[in-house]
């Protein structure tokens, strides 16, 4: 789809009403972000122009934020994936920690969270030795006081729309 990546969202986190057809379109695009308007139209039983109009509307409303490649980390050599909960040391600023994550290519996703830990990280490594290095780097250079990691055995694809 050749739409520009620009969004014009009126209010941050505004709730947008989606009808059944919007949800069907989104479901198709979640499974295949490269589907053409014609491909989507065939699946939801609309014209390609109607699908294009709906997709443009949902992009401008901020429902669709962009299109991304879904990487198979194992094929890229990073088969060991861990979910790591992080608690920062007292006095460590979250923004500084977040900025520092950009320098660690093994960190492929991060979220600032509530609860016992400050952040959850998704760490993709070549093996346990590299995971150990990342853990030590986070503690030594990025203000991490404590962390807890769990190895991902397999992922389960779920449709994000009810």
Coordinates of C-alpha atoms in Angstrom, one line a residue:
X1 CA 0.0 0.0 0.0
X2 CA 1.5 3.3 -1.1
X3 CA -0.1 5.6 1.5
X4 CA 2.3 8.1 3.1
X5 CA 3.4 7.4 6.7
X6 CA 1.9 10.7 7.9
X7 CA -0.9 10.8 10.4
X8 CA -3.3 13.5 11.4
X9 CA -4.6 12.4 14.7
X10 CA -6.8 15.0 16.5
X11 CA -6.4 13.8 20.0
X12 CA -3.8 11.4 21.5
X13 CA -5.3 8.0 22.4
X14 CA -8.7 9.0 21.2
X15 CA -11.0 6.0 20.9
X16 CA -12.2 5.5 17.3
X17 CA -15.4 3.6 16.5
X18 CA -14.8 0.7 14.2
X19 CA -17.6 -1.2 12.5
X20 CA -17.5 -4.9 11.5
X21 CA -16.0 -4.2 8.0
X22 CA -13.3 -2.0 9.5
X23 CA -12.4 -4.9 11.8
X24 CA -12.3 -7.3 8.9
X25 CA -10.0 -5.0 6.9
X26 CA -7.7 -4.7 9.9
X27 CA -7.7 -8.4 10.5
X28 CA -6.6 -9.0 6.9
X29 CA -3.9 -6.3 7.2
X30 CA -2.6 -7.7 10.5
X31 CA -2.1 -11.1 8.8
X32 CA -0.6 -9.5 5.6
X33 CA 0.4 -5.9 5.7
X34 CA 1.4 -6.0 2.0
X35 CA -2.0 -7.1 0.8
X36 CA -3.3 -4.9 -2.0
X37 CA -6.6 -3.0 -1.7
X38 CA -7.9 -5.5 -4.3
X39 CA -6.8 -8.5 -2.2
X40 CA -8.4 -7.0 0.9
X41 CA -11.6 -6.0 -1.0
X42 CA -12.1 -9.6 -2.2
X43 CA -11.9 -10.9 1.4
X44 CA -14.2 -8.3 2.9
X45 CA -16.6 -8.1 -0.1
X46 CA -16.2 -4.4 -0.9
X47 CA -14.7 -2.5 -3.9
X48 CA -11.0 -1.8 -3.8
X49 CA -11.9 2.0 -3.7
X50 CA -14.1 1.5 -0.6
X51 CA -11.3 -0.4 1.1
X52 CA -8.7 2.3 0.2
X53 CA -11.0 5.0 1.6
X54 CA -11.5 3.0 4.9
X55 CA -7.8 2.3 5.2
X56 CA -6.9 6.0 4.6
X57 CA -9.5 7.0 7.2
X58 CA -8.1 4.6 9.8
X59 CA -4.6 5.8 9.1
X60 CA -5.6 9.4 9.5
X61 CA -7.4 8.5 12.8
X62 CA -4.3 6.8 14.1
X63 CA -5.8 3.3 14.1
X64 CA -3.2 2.1 11.6
X65 CA 0.2 3.5 12.7
X66 CA 2.3 1.9 9.9
X67 CA 3.4 -1.3 8.3
X68 CA 6.3 -3.4 9.5
X69 CA 8.2 -6.5 8.6
X70 CA 7.6 -9.4 10.9
X71 CA 11.0 -10.9 11.4
X72 CA 11.9 -14.5 12.2
X73 CA 14.6 -13.8 14.8
X74 CA 15.9 -17.4 14.6
X75 CA 16.6 -17.0 10.9
X76 CA 18.6 -13.8 11.7
X77 CA 20.7 -15.7 14.1
X78 CA 19.0 -14.6 17.3
X79 CA 17.0 -17.7 18.2
X80 CA 17.1 -17.2 22.0
X81 CA 14.4 -14.8 23.0
X82 CA 13.8 -13.7 26.6
X83 CA 11.3 -11.5 28.3
X84 CA 13.1 -9.5 30.9
X85 CA 11.6 -7.5 33.7
X86 CA 13.8 -4.6 34.8
X87 CA 13.9 -2.5 38.0
X88 CA 16.1 0.6 37.9
X89 CA 18.4 1.7 40.7
X90 CA 17.1 4.7 42.8
X91 CA 17.8 8.0 41.1
X92 CA 18.1 6.5 37.6
X93 CA 16.0 8.5 35.1
X94 CA 13.7 6.5 32.9
X95 CA 14.3 8.6 29.9
X96 CA 18.0 8.1 30.1
X97 CA 17.5 4.4 30.4
X98 CA 15.2 4.3 27.4
X99 CA 17.7 6.3 25.3
X100 CA 20.4 3.8 26.3
X101 CA 18.4 0.9 24.9
X102 CA 18.9 2.1 21.4
X103 CA 22.6 1.2 21.7
X104 CA 21.7 -2.5 22.5
X105 CA 20.7 -4.2 19.3
X106 CA 19.6 -7.3 21.2
X107 CA 16.7 -5.3 22.8
X108 CA 14.0 -5.6 20.1
X109 CA 11.1 -4.3 22.2
X110 CA 10.6 -2.4 25.4
X111 CA 7.7 -1.2 27.5
X112 CA 7.5 1.1 30.6
X113 CA 5.2 -0.8 33.0
X114 CA 3.4 -0.5 36.3
X115 CA 3.9 -2.9 39.2
X116 CA 6.9 -4.5 40.7
X117 CA 9.3 -3.8 37.8
X118 CA 9.8 -0.5 35.8
X119 CA 10.2 -2.0 32.3
X120 CA 9.7 -5.1 30.3
X121 CA 12.2 -5.9 27.6
X122 CA 12.2 -8.4 24.7
X123 CA 15.8 -9.5 24.2
X124 CA 16.8 -11.5 21.2
X125 CA 20.3 -13.2 21.4
X126 CA 22.4 -15.7 19.7
X127 CA 22.6 -17.8 22.8
X128 CA 22.9 -17.8 26.6
X129 CA 26.4 -16.2 26.5
X130 CA 25.1 -13.2 24.7
X131 CA 22.1 -12.9 27.0
X132 CA 24.5 -13.0 29.9
X133 CA 26.5 -10.1 28.3
X134 CA 23.3 -8.1 27.8
X135 CA 22.3 -8.6 31.5
X136 CA 25.7 -7.5 32.7
X137 CA 25.7 -4.5 30.4
X138 CA 22.3 -3.4 31.6
X139 CA 23.4 -3.7 35.2
X140 CA 26.8 -2.0 34.7
X141 CA 26.0 0.7 32.2
X142 CA 22.3 1.4 32.3
X143 CA 21.3 1.7 35.9
X144 CA 19.6 -1.6 36.3
X145 CA 19.3 -2.8 39.9
X146 CA 17.5 -6.0 39.3
X147 CA 16.1 -8.1 36.5
X148 CA 14.2 -11.3 35.9
X149 CA 14.3 -13.1 32.6
X150 CA 12.2 -15.8 31.1
X151 CA 13.0 -17.7 27.9
X152 CA 10.3 -17.7 25.2
X153 CA 9.6 -21.3 24.1
X154 CA 7.3 -20.3 21.3
X155 CA 5.1 -17.5 20.3
X156 CA 1.3 -17.7 19.8
X157 CA -0.2 -15.6 17.0
X158 CA -3.4 -14.0 18.1
X159 CA -5.7 -11.6 16.2
X160 CA -5.5 -8.3 18.2
X161 CA -9.1 -7.4 17.3
X162 CA -12.1 -8.9 19.2

